[in-house]
């Protein structure tokens, strides 16, 4: 074992050129998926208060937005919809002319090469705000599966490239895979929100998507933040049911889970840098308490270092523009 003074670790930190060559982890615009919130109406670009820089956007403004995203080198967008109406079974989620289905068509027309990923869940579309159907005061797993599968198929029929079930119902990946296969869509991949925690970090998103549960909470279906072995079982199950990409969500408070998943599974791994993680940085930066650019780069680099291949982040556009010319 070589040690000081023969060994001096600072030798390879002295020059920026050497630091660049010995860097183990890199961020690239091609690591990112950027979430978008689409709404009805025209000319709407309404700021989402707790998520500075993010907007509710109507379909007529989408083409310009996705053009910008594609030009930044970001490979894909993840869509969330604000439906005109909500009901107990989340009909808007699988309406062939629903907000998401229409948004997909607009985006595929404007930027055919931009990957359109859809979040497959009912919570934005149900009047009670839960991710599934309520029966006897509880979220019913098996009745929800059919509606999730129907939603996913309607997205694919509208032109979605990748569907991402996030309701945390048991069997949701299998139900969607079967439905897509039976409908002649065996080549559409599924990204499972496999290890999705019941997290307080979703707070700003629920304002953005108007999807706060009207009673109770999501702890009967989303995971307990205290568990990591269970996360491995969730991921294993998603893979067994046919997931092509798996996800850990949130990211920053769960870097250990990302690392465990990376070591255990040879599947593409995504991490969702969720709304609360974004808002904390934005709020502190606004107060001048932290420097937004370096702190964001540090946090996102940590997610990659932990083992994520793909990062879903509200910071994606800013990061991509910061990286321009540097890659
Ligand atoms: C839908 C869904 C949620 C998020 C992504 N998909 C909200 C939730 O589960 O309550 C959260 C994303 C974020 O906080 O950025 N189920």
Coordinates of C-alpha atoms and ligand atoms in Angstrom, one line a residue:
X1 CA 0.0 0.0 0.0
X2 CA 1.5 3.3 -1.1
X3 CA 1.0 6.1 1.3
X4 CA 2.2 9.6 2.0
X5 CA 4.6 11.0 1.1
X6 CA 5.0 8.7 -1.9
X7 CA 1.3 9.0 -2.5
X8 CA -0.2 12.4 -2.8
X9 CA -3.8 12.4 -3.9
X10 CA -3.7 16.1 -4.6
X11 CA -1.5 15.5 -7.6
X12 CA -4.5 14.6 -9.7
X13 CA -6.6 17.5 -8.4
X14 CA -4.2 20.3 -9.3
X15 CA -5.2 20.9 -12.9
X16 CA -8.7 21.3 -14.2
X17 CA -7.6 19.2 -17.2
X18 CA -6.6 16.3 -14.9
X19 CA -9.7 16.7 -12.8
X20 CA -11.8 16.4 -16.0
X21 CA -9.9 13.2 -17.1
X22 CA -10.3 11.5 -13.7
X23 CA -13.9 12.5 -13.2
X24 CA -15.9 9.3 -12.5
X25 CA -19.4 10.6 -13.1
X26 CA -20.8 13.0 -15.6
X27 CA -24.0 14.8 -16.2
X28 CA -25.3 15.1 -19.7
X29 CA -28.5 16.5 -21.2
X30 CA -29.1 13.0 -22.5
X31 CA -29.6 11.7 -19.0
X32 CA -32.8 13.6 -18.5
X33 CA -36.5 13.4 -18.8
X34 CA -38.4 16.7 -18.3
X35 CA -41.9 16.7 -16.8
X36 CA -44.7 18.8 -18.3
X37 CA -48.1 19.7 -17.0
X38 CA -50.7 20.1 -19.7
X39 CA -54.1 21.8 -19.4
X40 CA -57.1 22.7 -21.4
X41 CA -57.8 26.2 -22.7
X42 CA -55.7 28.4 -25.0
X43 CA -52.9 30.7 -24.4
X44 CA -52.4 29.3 -20.9
X45 CA -48.9 29.4 -19.4
X46 CA -49.7 29.6 -15.7
X47 CA -46.8 29.5 -13.3
X48 CA -46.9 26.7 -10.7
X49 CA -46.2 28.7 -7.6
X50 CA -44.1 26.3 -5.5
X51 CA -42.2 25.2 -8.6
X52 CA -40.6 28.3 -10.1
X53 CA -40.0 27.9 -13.9
X54 CA -42.7 25.2 -14.2
X55 CA -46.1 26.0 -15.8
X56 CA -49.5 24.6 -16.6
X57 CA -49.5 24.9 -20.3
X58 CA -52.3 24.6 -22.9
X59 CA -51.9 22.6 -26.0
X60 CA -51.5 25.5 -28.3
X61 CA -48.3 26.5 -26.5
X62 CA -46.9 23.0 -26.4
X63 CA -45.2 22.8 -29.8
X64 CA -42.9 25.7 -29.0
X65 CA -42.1 24.3 -25.6
X66 CA -41.2 20.8 -26.8
X67 CA -39.2 22.3 -29.6
X68 CA -37.1 24.1 -27.1
X69 CA -36.7 20.9 -25.0
X70 CA -35.6 18.9 -28.0
X71 CA -33.1 21.6 -29.0
X72 CA -31.5 21.4 -25.6
X73 CA -30.7 17.8 -26.3
X74 CA -33.1 16.4 -23.7
X75 CA -34.4 13.0 -25.0
X76 CA -37.8 12.9 -23.5
X77 CA -40.7 14.5 -21.7
X78 CA -43.0 13.0 -19.0
X79 CA -46.6 14.1 -19.2
X80 CA -49.1 15.0 -16.5
X81 CA -52.5 16.2 -17.3
X82 CA -55.1 18.5 -15.7
X83 CA -58.5 17.2 -16.9
X84 CA -61.6 19.4 -17.3
X85 CA -63.5 17.2 -14.9
X86 CA -62.8 14.6 -12.2
X87 CA -65.0 11.7 -11.2
X88 CA -64.7 8.7 -8.8
X89 CA -63.2 6.4 -11.5
X90 CA -60.9 8.9 -13.1
X91 CA -62.6 8.7 -16.5
X92 CA -60.4 11.5 -17.9
X93 CA -57.3 9.2 -17.6
X94 CA -58.5 6.8 -20.3
X95 CA -60.7 9.2 -22.4
X96 CA -59.3 8.8 -26.0
X97 CA -59.8 12.6 -26.3
X98 CA -58.5 13.4 -22.8
X99 CA -56.0 16.1 -22.1
X100 CA -53.0 13.7 -22.2
X101 CA -54.1 11.9 -25.3
X102 CA -54.4 15.2 -27.1
X103 CA -51.1 16.5 -25.8
X104 CA -49.3 13.4 -27.1
X105 CA -50.7 14.0 -30.6
X106 CA -49.5 17.6 -30.5
X107 CA -46.0 16.7 -29.3
X108 CA -45.5 13.8 -31.7
X109 CA -46.5 16.1 -34.5
X110 CA -44.2 18.9 -33.4
X111 CA -41.2 16.9 -32.4
X112 CA -41.5 13.3 -33.7
X113 CA -38.1 12.3 -32.2
X114 CA -38.7 13.5 -28.7
X115 CA -39.7 10.5 -26.5
X116 CA -43.1 10.9 -25.1
X117 CA -43.4 9.2 -21.7
X118 CA -46.8 9.2 -19.9
X119 CA -47.4 8.8 -16.2
X120 CA -50.1 6.1 -15.9
X121 CA -52.1 6.9 -12.7
X122 CA -55.6 7.9 -11.8
X123 CA -54.9 10.5 -9.0
X124 CA -55.1 13.6 -11.3
X125 CA -58.5 12.4 -12.6
X126 CA -60.3 11.1 -9.6
X127 CA -62.5 13.5 -7.5
X128 CA -61.1 11.8 -4.3
X129 CA -57.5 12.2 -5.4
X130 CA -56.5 8.6 -4.8
X131 CA -54.5 6.6 -7.4
X132 CA -57.2 3.9 -7.7
X133 CA -60.8 3.1 -7.4
X134 CA -62.4 3.4 -4.0
X135 CA -64.5 0.5 -2.7
X136 CA -65.7 0.4 0.8
X137 CA -63.5 3.3 1.8
X138 CA -60.4 1.6 0.5
X139 CA -58.3 1.8 -2.7
X140 CA -59.2 -1.4 -4.5
X141 CA -56.2 -2.9 -6.2
X142 CA -57.7 -5.3 -8.8
X143 CA -60.5 -3.0 -10.0
X144 CA -57.9 -0.3 -10.6
X145 CA -55.7 -2.5 -12.8
X146 CA -58.1 -2.6 -15.6
X147 CA -58.4 1.2 -15.6
X148 CA -54.6 1.7 -15.5
X149 CA -54.3 -0.7 -18.4
X150 CA -56.9 1.1 -20.4
X151 CA -55.2 4.4 -19.7
X152 CA -51.8 3.1 -20.9
X153 CA -53.4 1.7 -24.1
X154 CA -55.1 5.0 -24.8
X155 CA -51.8 6.8 -24.4
X156 CA -50.1 4.4 -26.8
X157 CA -52.9 4.7 -29.3
X158 CA -52.4 8.4 -29.2
X159 CA -48.7 7.9 -29.9
X160 CA -46.9 7.6 -26.6
X161 CA -43.5 5.9 -26.8
X162 CA -43.1 4.7 -23.2
X163 CA -45.7 4.3 -20.5
X164 CA -44.8 4.7 -16.8
X165 CA -47.3 3.3 -14.3
X166 CA -47.1 5.1 -11.0
X167 CA -50.1 4.1 -9.0
X168 CA -48.3 1.4 -7.0
X169 CA -51.0 -1.2 -7.5
X170 CA -49.8 -4.8 -7.3
X171 CA -49.8 -6.3 -10.8
X172 CA -50.0 -3.0 -12.6
X173 CA -47.0 -3.7 -14.9
X174 CA -48.4 -7.1 -15.8
X175 CA -51.9 -5.7 -16.5
X176 CA -50.5 -3.1 -18.8
X177 CA -48.1 -5.5 -20.6
X178 CA -50.9 -7.9 -21.3
X179 CA -53.2 -5.2 -22.5
X180 CA -50.6 -3.7 -24.8
X181 CA -49.6 -7.1 -26.1
X182 CA -53.2 -8.1 -26.8
X183 CA -53.7 -4.8 -28.6
X184 CA -50.8 -5.5 -30.9
X185 CA -48.4 -3.2 -29.2
X186 CA -45.7 -5.6 -28.0
X187 CA -42.8 -3.2 -28.7
X188 CA -43.9 -0.4 -26.4
X189 CA -41.7 -0.4 -23.3
X190 CA -42.8 0.1 -19.8
X191 CA -41.0 2.1 -17.1
X192 CA -42.2 1.0 -13.7
X193 CA -42.3 3.4 -10.8
X194 CA -41.2 0.3 -9.0
X195 CA -40.0 1.7 -5.7
X196 CA -42.2 4.7 -5.1
X197 CA -42.3 5.9 -1.5
X198 CA -45.1 7.6 0.4
X199 CA -43.1 10.8 0.5
X200 CA -43.7 14.3 1.7
X201 CA -41.5 15.4 -1.1
X202 CA -44.5 15.2 -3.5
X203 CA -46.2 18.2 -1.8
X204 CA -45.5 20.8 -4.6
X205 CA -46.5 18.3 -7.3
X206 CA -49.8 17.8 -5.7
X207 CA -50.4 21.5 -5.9
X208 CA -49.3 21.4 -9.5
X209 CA -51.4 18.4 -10.5
X210 CA -54.3 19.1 -8.1
X211 CA -54.0 15.5 -6.9
X212 CA -54.0 15.7 -3.1
X213 CA -56.0 12.8 -1.7
X214 CA -59.3 14.2 -0.2
X215 CA -59.2 11.7 2.6
X216 CA -56.5 9.6 4.2
X217 CA -53.1 9.3 2.6
X218 CA -51.3 7.0 0.2
X219 CA -49.5 4.8 2.7
X220 CA -51.6 1.7 1.8
X221 CA -50.1 1.6 -1.6
X222 CA -46.9 3.7 -1.7
X223 CA -43.9 2.4 0.2
X224 CA -42.8 3.2 3.8
X225 CA -39.7 5.5 3.6
X226 CA -38.1 3.3 6.2
X227 CA -37.8 0.3 3.9
X228 CA -35.1 -0.6 1.4
X229 CA -35.3 -4.4 1.3
X230 CA -38.9 -4.0 0.3
X231 CA -37.9 -1.7 -2.5
X232 CA -35.8 -4.5 -3.9
X233 CA -38.8 -6.7 -3.9
X234 CA -40.9 -4.1 -5.6
X235 CA -38.3 -3.7 -8.3
X236 CA -38.0 -7.5 -8.7
X237 CA -41.7 -7.8 -9.1
X238 CA -41.9 -5.0 -11.7
X239 CA -39.1 -6.8 -13.7
X240 CA -40.9 -10.1 -13.4
X241 CA -44.1 -8.5 -14.7
X242 CA -42.3 -7.2 -17.7
X243 CA -40.9 -3.7 -16.8
X244 CA -38.1 -2.6 -19.2
X245 CA -36.9 0.2 -17.0
X246 CA -37.3 0.5 -13.3
X247 CA -37.4 3.6 -11.0
X248 CA -36.7 4.7 -7.5
X249 CA -38.7 7.8 -6.4
X250 CA -37.9 10.2 -4.8
X251 CA -34.2 10.4 -5.4
X252 CA -32.2 12.5 -3.0
X253 CA -33.4 11.0 0.3
X254 CA -33.1 7.5 -1.3
X255 CA -29.6 7.5 -2.8
X256 CA -28.9 4.3 -0.9
X257 CA -31.9 2.6 -2.5
X258 CA -30.7 3.7 -5.9
X259 CA -27.3 2.3 -5.2
X260 CA -28.7 -1.0 -3.9
X261 CA -30.9 -1.3 -7.0
X262 CA -27.9 -0.5 -9.3
X263 CA -25.9 -3.3 -7.7
X264 CA -28.7 -5.8 -7.7
X265 CA -30.4 -5.4 -11.1
X266 CA -28.9 -5.1 -14.6
X267 CA -31.9 -3.0 -15.8
X268 CA -31.9 0.6 -16.9
X269 CA -32.5 2.5 -13.7
X270 CA -34.4 5.8 -13.4
X271 CA -34.6 8.1 -10.4
X272 CA -37.2 10.8 -10.0
X273 CA -35.8 14.0 -8.6
X274 CA -39.3 15.0 -7.3
X275 CA -41.0 18.3 -6.9
X276 CA -40.1 18.8 -3.2
X277 CA -36.5 18.3 -3.9
X278 CA -36.7 20.9 -6.7
X279 CA -38.7 23.4 -4.6
X280 CA -36.2 23.2 -1.6
X281 CA -33.4 24.2 -3.9
X282 CA -35.4 27.0 -5.6
X283 CA -36.6 28.4 -2.3
X284 CA -33.2 28.5 -0.7
X285 CA -31.7 29.9 -3.9
X286 CA -34.3 32.6 -4.1
X287 CA -33.4 33.7 -0.6
X288 CA -29.8 33.8 -1.6
X289 CA -28.9 31.1 0.9
X290 CA -27.4 28.7 -1.6
X291 CA -26.0 29.1 -5.1
X292 CA -28.5 27.4 -7.4
X293 CA -26.4 26.2 -10.3
X294 CA -23.5 24.5 -8.4
X295 CA -25.9 23.0 -5.8
X296 CA -28.2 21.6 -8.5
X297 CA -25.2 20.1 -10.4
X298 CA -23.9 18.6 -7.2
X299 CA -27.3 17.0 -6.3
X300 CA -27.9 15.7 -9.7
X301 CA -24.4 14.3 -10.0
X302 CA -25.0 12.5 -6.7
X303 CA -28.0 10.8 -8.2
X304 CA -25.9 9.6 -11.1
X305 CA -23.1 8.6 -8.8
X306 CA -25.6 6.5 -6.8
X307 CA -26.3 4.6 -10.0
X308 CA -29.2 6.1 -11.9
X309 CA -29.0 6.1 -15.7
X310 CA -32.0 8.3 -16.2
X311 CA -33.0 11.4 -14.1
X312 CA -36.5 12.8 -14.3
X313 CA -36.1 16.4 -13.1
X314 CA -37.8 19.8 -13.2
X315 CA -34.2 21.1 -13.4
X316 CA -33.6 19.3 -16.7
X317 CA -34.0 22.4 -19.0
X318 CA -31.8 24.6 -16.8
X319 CA -29.1 21.9 -16.5
X320 CA -29.2 21.2 -20.2
X321 CA -28.7 24.9 -20.9
X322 CA -25.9 25.1 -18.4
X323 CA -24.2 22.2 -20.0
X324 CA -24.4 23.6 -23.5
X325 CA -21.0 24.0 -25.0
X326 CA -19.4 22.1 -22.1
X327 CA -20.1 18.6 -23.3
Ligands
LIG1 C1 -48.9 10.2 -9.6 C2 -47.6 10.9 -9.4 C3 -47.1 11.7 -8.3 C4 -45.8 12.1 -8.6 C5 -45.6 11.6 -9.9 N1 -46.6 10.8 -10.3 C6 -47.8 12.1 -7.0 C7 -48.1 11.2 -6.0 O1 -47.9 10.0 -6.0 O2 -48.7 11.7 -5.0 C8 -45.0 13.0 -7.8 C9 -43.9 13.7 -8.6 C10 -43.3 14.9 -7.9 O3 -43.5 15.1 -6.7 O4 -42.5 15.5 -8.6 N2 -49.2 9.3 -8.7

